[in-house]
Amino acid sequence: MTSSEDVRRAVGINDVAARAGVSPGTVSNVLNRPERVAEATRLRVEQVIDELDYVRNSSGRSLRSGRTDSIGLLVLDVTNPFFTKVSEGVEDEAAGAGYPVVLLNSAENPQRQRRSLRLLAEQRAAGAVIMPVDNDLSDLLWLRERGIPWVLLDRGDVSADLGCSVCVDNHEGGLAAGRHLVSLGHERITFLSGTLSLEQCRTRLNGLRTALDEAGIDPDDAVRLVETGKLNAANGEQAVEEVLGGGPKRRPQAVFCANDQLALGLLKGLGERGLHAPGDISVVGYDDVDFAALVHPGLTTVGQPKYELGRAAMRLLLSELNDPGHRHERMLFAPELVVRGSTAPYRT
Amino acid sequence: MTSSEDVRRAVGINDVAARAGVSPGTVSNVLNRPERVAEATRLRVEQVIDELDYVRNSSGRSLRSGRTDSIGLLVLDVTNPFFTKVSEGVEDEAAGAGYPVVLLNSAENPQRQRRSLRLLAEQRAAGAVIMPVDNDLSDLLWLRERGIPWVLLDRGDVSADLGCSVCVDNHEGGLAAGRHLVSLGHERITFLSGTLSLEQCRTRLNGLRTALDEAGIDPDDAVRLVETGKLNAANGEQAVEEVLGGGPKRRPQAVFCANDQLALGLLKGLGERGLHAPGDISVVGYDDVDFAALVHPGLTTVGQPKYELGRAAMRLLLSELNDPGHRHERMLFAPELVVRGSTAPYRT
DNA sequence: CGGTCTAATAAAAACGTTTTATGCGCTTCG
DNA sequence: CGAAGCGCATAAAACGTTTTTATTAGACCG
């Protein structure tokens, strides 16, 4: 039976070998170490590969070699432009070295992170670039025990004994934002955070507190914390209630948001209540996502070299994969305050 | 030698079998058809699996079975919120059925699309959800010949003979935008397009022209086309020059953009030249991305059920994978005009 | 009690590669 | 001139599963 529904049996390395009059091993060599095979044979085999439209079966390949060449990229939120920008960097760098990247989305959900890591283990991925959902690194160590190396992204607090990491100095970023607000005369500042199980949030908050401390202001008095869940615009918008809570007297003079998504959502929520930045309240974001420049007023924010972050992470991973003398490394980038229209001096 | 650098040999199904005192085949059955094995044996094997922390090797698995269970999702631009929203829908639906999703990014680049499809072929993916970069479907047919089925997303012009597709009616969307602009009195409208090799762009433009036709206005006179490359904000901003080109006399009264990214970029570019929507010019976007509501003025745009689009596509793919009586299907959703502040009546 | 049926497991044969050991025919050199 | 070396190719043995076929031990039945 050869109905049109039938998929004709896939052509394998053996079919190619037979047709080209060589052994399967030679075909494999043409594919993997062309320099080991004579010019003439190589050309002949390559032609047959084309004729038969042979496509390598990566299951067989990696079963034998114990390895895949695909790289996992595990992000916290695929809808967040920060992560997609980072992933562009990772992809470009990986593509340059011939590694395919598969993007996995944990959606800030530990369960899903776990499933994704397991998938990488089952598939014997070559390595991974990971932005972890929380402090619990045990699953990551588990992965490494299984021979799958990773580079951590956006986690500054992890020892280089465990693995490489690439990070932007979050304390410095929080500090820059804090200093900016202090210099504008703000003394009642709310930190609008995602879940504090994210190290980024905690450290940015600490930076803010340090800035106040520097200025002789007691952070415990000056800083109020509003903790939402995920770092998205919906949560920012929803948090406006709690941010403004406590009556006009206790209304913050400024809000520093853990990322731009929250900040943009917050701006919208404020607008719906007839409040506007910077007149009624100053707002600072974090990440300098493309959209931060598109809203009106432009969002003052702490910029991160997103694309470069991704490239650097991938470069470290490639080093670990290919360089025998590799040593784990912590790379720290500097954030950069981008002042736009959403912040202004405090008017009493 | 068992230095700490050494990865202890991975435990396989055979180790589990030995320790549990059963045959490898039985372990496989515990994993894949637990109902075929006696309760007591099952429990014993499961315990050993835990003890040894056995992780299935998917290479071996799929080599034997000829199939993987992972689903490819190929998007046009991973930084575009439209696609990430769609991908959430795909992921959620797939997760519900136990299929892992790997996200691949073609970046509107035919080369990269080709590489991604090849990767799916090499890995014998179970199936794919694809947003194609252009009209050339030959690579897709090639994939299907190899036994990998797909569902097309955002392509309304493909016959159901080839495969399932899910789409929002782009002509209807262009029409809605056009009618809106016409009703506001605009008669000189520029269509700011991505590359016209994207069917979406062409069809939306046609919808716009139909709207003018309906109103007794000659589209050839009224509509000017500005074609950029990729559908991102940078291109929108850059296009402002050409959009305004031709002097104030020929300046369009309104611009209809092929997607929100272009529109948002355009708004920014206009702002930098001291022009504002809707006072100086009306602007309409497409997609109703979250950010469209966050800019000021809010962006009038044609909304698409992004998340539902993704779910529907994945549902069709699951049907094709699991339902023996599957028939290809074209699903067409209806777009919805969302009027915000970026459009206003034309003032002579 | 011999026969048939069933449930549970075992044994062994794939799946498509890569890799290792080996062979063969030449050239080169001591 | 024999040995060693080299370039190229082959044969065969893995890799870790799944699946098909066979085997066993009871249970059931006439």
Short mmCIF file of N, CA and C in Angstrom, two decimals, chain A residues 199-277:
data_model
loop_
_atom_site.label_atom_id
_atom_site.label_comp_id
_atom_site.label_asym_id
_atom_site.label_seq_id
_atom_site.Cartn_x
_atom_site.Cartn_y
_atom_site.Cartn_z
N GLU A 199 15.68 37.93 43.15
CA GLU A 199 16.81 38.66 43.71
C GLU A 199 16.90 40.07 43.13
N GLN A 200 16.57 40.20 41.84
CA GLN A 200 16.61 41.53 41.21
C GLN A 200 15.83 42.54 42.02
N CYS A 201 14.62 42.18 42.39
CA CYS A 201 13.76 43.11 43.11
C CYS A 201 14.37 43.49 44.46
N ARG A 202 14.81 42.50 45.18
CA ARG A 202 15.39 42.77 46.49
C ARG A 202 16.57 43.73 46.38
N THR A 203 17.44 43.47 45.44
CA THR A 203 18.66 44.26 45.36
C THR A 203 18.39 45.68 44.89
N ARG A 204 17.44 45.83 43.98
CA ARG A 204 17.10 47.17 43.52
C ARG A 204 16.53 47.98 44.68
N LEU A 205 15.72 47.33 45.47
CA LEU A 205 15.17 47.99 46.65
C LEU A 205 16.29 48.43 47.59
N ASN A 206 17.24 47.54 47.80
CA ASN A 206 18.35 47.90 48.68
C ASN A 206 19.12 49.09 48.15
N GLY A 207 19.30 49.14 46.84
CA GLY A 207 19.98 50.28 46.24
C GLY A 207 19.24 51.57 46.55
N LEU A 208 17.94 51.52 46.41
CA LEU A 208 17.12 52.69 46.71
C LEU A 208 17.32 53.12 48.16
N ARG A 209 17.30 52.17 49.05
CA ARG A 209 17.45 52.48 50.47
C ARG A 209 18.83 53.09 50.73
N THR A 210 19.83 52.56 50.08
CA THR A 210 21.17 53.11 50.26
C THR A 210 21.22 54.58 49.86
N ALA A 211 20.54 54.89 48.74
CA ALA A 211 20.55 56.28 48.27
C ALA A 211 19.95 57.21 49.33
N LEU A 212 18.88 56.75 49.94
CA LEU A 212 18.25 57.59 50.97
C LEU A 212 19.17 57.72 52.17
N ASP A 213 19.74 56.61 52.55
CA ASP A 213 20.69 56.59 53.65
C ASP A 213 21.79 57.63 53.43
N GLU A 214 22.37 57.57 52.26
CA GLU A 214 23.41 58.53 51.87
C GLU A 214 22.99 59.97 52.13
N ALA A 215 21.70 60.23 51.85
CA ALA A 215 21.21 61.59 51.94
C ALA A 215 20.75 61.93 53.36
N GLY A 216 21.00 60.99 54.26
CA GLY A 216 20.63 61.25 55.63
C GLY A 216 19.15 61.06 55.92
N ILE A 217 18.50 60.34 55.04
CA ILE A 217 17.08 60.06 55.24
C ILE A 217 16.93 58.61 55.70
N ASP A 218 16.12 58.39 56.71
CA ASP A 218 15.95 57.03 57.20
C ASP A 218 15.06 56.24 56.24
N PRO A 219 15.65 55.23 55.59
CA PRO A 219 14.88 54.47 54.61
C PRO A 219 13.64 53.83 55.23
N ASP A 220 13.73 53.43 56.46
CA ASP A 220 12.58 52.78 57.08
C ASP A 220 11.38 53.70 57.12
N ASP A 221 11.63 54.98 57.29
CA ASP A 221 10.55 55.95 57.25
C ASP A 221 10.13 56.27 55.82
N ALA A 222 11.13 56.47 55.00
CA ALA A 222 10.87 57.06 53.68
C ALA A 222 10.33 56.07 52.66
N VAL A 223 10.78 54.83 52.76
CA VAL A 223 10.43 53.88 51.70
C VAL A 223 9.28 52.98 52.10
N ARG A 224 8.27 52.96 51.28
CA ARG A 224 7.21 51.99 51.48
C ARG A 224 7.31 50.94 50.38
N LEU A 225 6.97 49.72 50.74
CA LEU A 225 7.10 48.63 49.78
C LEU A 225 5.72 48.13 49.38
N VAL A 226 5.49 48.07 48.09
CA VAL A 226 4.28 47.40 47.60
C VAL A 226 4.71 46.23 46.75
N GLU A 227 4.37 45.06 47.20
CA GLU A 227 4.82 43.85 46.50
C GLU A 227 3.68 43.25 45.69
N THR A 228 3.86 43.19 44.39
CA THR A 228 2.86 42.52 43.56
C THR A 228 3.42 41.15 43.20
N GLY A 229 2.75 40.45 42.32
CA GLY A 229 3.26 39.15 41.91
C GLY A 229 4.18 39.28 40.71
N LYS A 230 3.66 38.96 39.54
CA LYS A 230 4.50 39.00 38.35
C LYS A 230 4.76 40.42 37.90
N LEU A 231 5.87 40.56 37.21
CA LEU A 231 6.34 41.88 36.79
C LEU A 231 5.68 42.32 35.48
N ASN A 232 4.37 42.39 35.44
CA ASN A 232 3.75 42.80 34.19
C ASN A 232 2.87 44.05 34.36
N ALA A 233 2.44 44.58 33.23
CA ALA A 233 1.71 45.84 33.24
C ALA A 233 0.39 45.72 33.99
N ALA A 234 -0.26 44.59 33.85
CA ALA A 234 -1.55 44.41 34.53
C ALA A 234 -1.38 44.59 36.04
N ASN A 235 -0.34 43.99 36.58
CA ASN A 235 -0.11 44.14 38.01
C ASN A 235 0.22 45.56 38.39
N GLY A 236 0.94 46.25 37.52
CA GLY A 236 1.26 47.64 37.81
C GLY A 236 0.02 48.49 37.87
N GLU A 237 -0.88 48.23 36.93
CA GLU A 237 -2.10 49.00 36.89
C GLU A 237 -2.96 48.72 38.13
N GLN A 238 -2.99 47.46 38.47
CA GLN A 238 -3.81 47.06 39.60
C GLN A 238 -3.25 47.58 40.92
N ALA A 239 -1.95 47.77 40.96
CA ALA A 239 -1.32 48.17 42.22
C ALA A 239 -1.56 49.63 42.56
N VAL A 240 -2.11 50.37 41.62
CA VAL A 240 -2.24 51.81 41.84
C VAL A 240 -3.01 52.10 43.13
N GLU A 241 -4.03 51.30 43.35
CA GLU A 241 -4.83 51.39 44.58
C GLU A 241 -3.93 51.41 45.80
N GLU A 242 -3.14 50.34 45.90
CA GLU A 242 -2.31 50.17 47.09
C GLU A 242 -1.21 51.22 47.14
N VAL A 243 -0.72 51.61 46.01
CA VAL A 243 0.34 52.63 45.98
C VAL A 243 -0.18 53.96 46.53
N LEU A 244 -1.40 54.28 46.13
CA LEU A 244 -1.97 55.55 46.59
C LEU A 244 -2.59 55.43 47.97
N GLY A 245 -2.78 54.21 48.42
CA GLY A 245 -3.48 53.96 49.69
C GLY A 245 -2.91 54.77 50.84
N GLY A 246 -3.73 54.95 51.84
CA GLY A 246 -3.27 55.69 53.02
C GLY A 246 -3.65 57.16 52.95
N GLY A 247 -4.47 57.51 51.97
CA GLY A 247 -4.96 58.89 51.90
C GLY A 247 -3.92 59.83 51.31
N PRO A 248 -4.35 60.99 50.86
CA PRO A 248 -3.48 61.96 50.20
C PRO A 248 -2.27 62.34 51.05
N LYS A 249 -2.46 62.35 52.35
CA LYS A 249 -1.35 62.72 53.24
C LYS A 249 -0.17 61.78 53.06
N ARG A 250 -0.50 60.49 52.98
CA ARG A 250 0.58 59.51 52.90
C ARG A 250 0.88 59.12 51.45
N ARG A 251 0.26 59.81 50.53
CA ARG A 251 0.54 59.47 49.14
C ARG A 251 2.02 59.68 48.83
N PRO A 252 2.66 58.70 48.17
CA PRO A 252 4.08 58.84 47.89
C PRO A 252 4.35 60.00 46.94
N GLN A 253 5.51 60.58 47.09
CA GLN A 253 5.90 61.64 46.17
C GLN A 253 6.46 61.03 44.87
N ALA A 254 6.98 59.84 45.02
CA ALA A 254 7.55 59.17 43.84
C ALA A 254 7.39 57.67 43.99
N VAL A 255 7.34 57.00 42.86
CA VAL A 255 7.30 55.54 42.85
C VAL A 255 8.45 55.02 42.00
N PHE A 256 9.21 54.12 42.58
CA PHE A 256 10.27 53.46 41.83
C PHE A 256 9.78 52.04 41.58
N CYS A 257 9.68 51.68 40.30
CA CYS A 257 9.12 50.38 39.95
C CYS A 257 10.23 49.39 39.59
N ALA A 258 10.01 48.16 39.96
CA ALA A 258 11.02 47.13 39.75
C ALA A 258 11.29 46.85 38.28
N ASN A 259 10.33 47.17 37.43
CA ASN A 259 10.64 47.14 36.00
C ASN A 259 9.69 48.06 35.22
N ASP A 260 9.96 48.20 33.95
CA ASP A 260 9.18 49.14 33.14
C ASP A 260 7.74 48.70 32.97
N GLN A 261 7.53 47.40 32.90
CA GLN A 261 6.16 46.92 32.71
C GLN A 261 5.27 47.41 33.85
N LEU A 262 5.76 47.22 35.06
CA LEU A 262 5.00 47.71 36.21
C LEU A 262 4.79 49.20 36.11
N ALA A 263 5.86 49.91 35.74
CA ALA A 263 5.79 51.37 35.68
C ALA A 263 4.77 51.82 34.64
N LEU A 264 4.78 51.18 33.49
CA LEU A 264 3.84 51.58 32.44
C LEU A 264 2.41 51.30 32.87
N GLY A 265 2.22 50.15 33.50
CA GLY A 265 0.90 49.84 34.01
C GLY A 265 0.46 50.85 35.06
N LEU A 266 1.38 51.19 35.92
CA LEU A 266 1.08 52.16 36.97
C LEU A 266 0.68 53.50 36.37
N LEU A 267 1.43 53.94 35.39
CA LEU A 267 1.12 55.21 34.73
C LEU A 267 -0.31 55.20 34.19
N LYS A 268 -0.67 54.07 33.62
CA LYS A 268 -2.03 53.99 33.09
C LYS A 268 -3.06 54.09 34.22
N GLY A 269 -2.80 53.31 35.28
CA GLY A 269 -3.72 53.33 36.41
C GLY A 269 -3.86 54.72 37.00
N LEU A 270 -2.75 55.41 37.10
CA LEU A 270 -2.78 56.78 37.62
C LEU A 270 -3.65 57.66 36.73
N GLY A 271 -3.40 57.53 35.43
CA GLY A 271 -4.16 58.34 34.48
C GLY A 271 -5.65 58.14 34.63
N GLU A 272 -6.05 56.89 34.86
CA GLU A 272 -7.48 56.61 35.00
C GLU A 272 -8.08 57.25 36.24
N ARG A 273 -7.22 57.58 37.19
CA ARG A 273 -7.70 58.27 38.39
C ARG A 273 -7.42 59.78 38.30
N GLY A 274 -7.09 60.22 37.12
CA GLY A 274 -6.88 61.65 36.92
C GLY A 274 -5.56 62.16 37.46
N LEU A 275 -4.68 61.26 37.79
CA LEU A 275 -3.36 61.68 38.27
C LEU A 275 -2.34 61.51 37.16
N HIS A 276 -1.34 62.38 37.15
CA HIS A 276 -0.37 62.29 36.08
C HIS A 276 1.05 62.48 36.58
N ALA A 277 1.95 61.76 35.92
CA ALA A 277 3.38 61.96 36.17
C ALA A 277 3.85 63.03 35.19
#
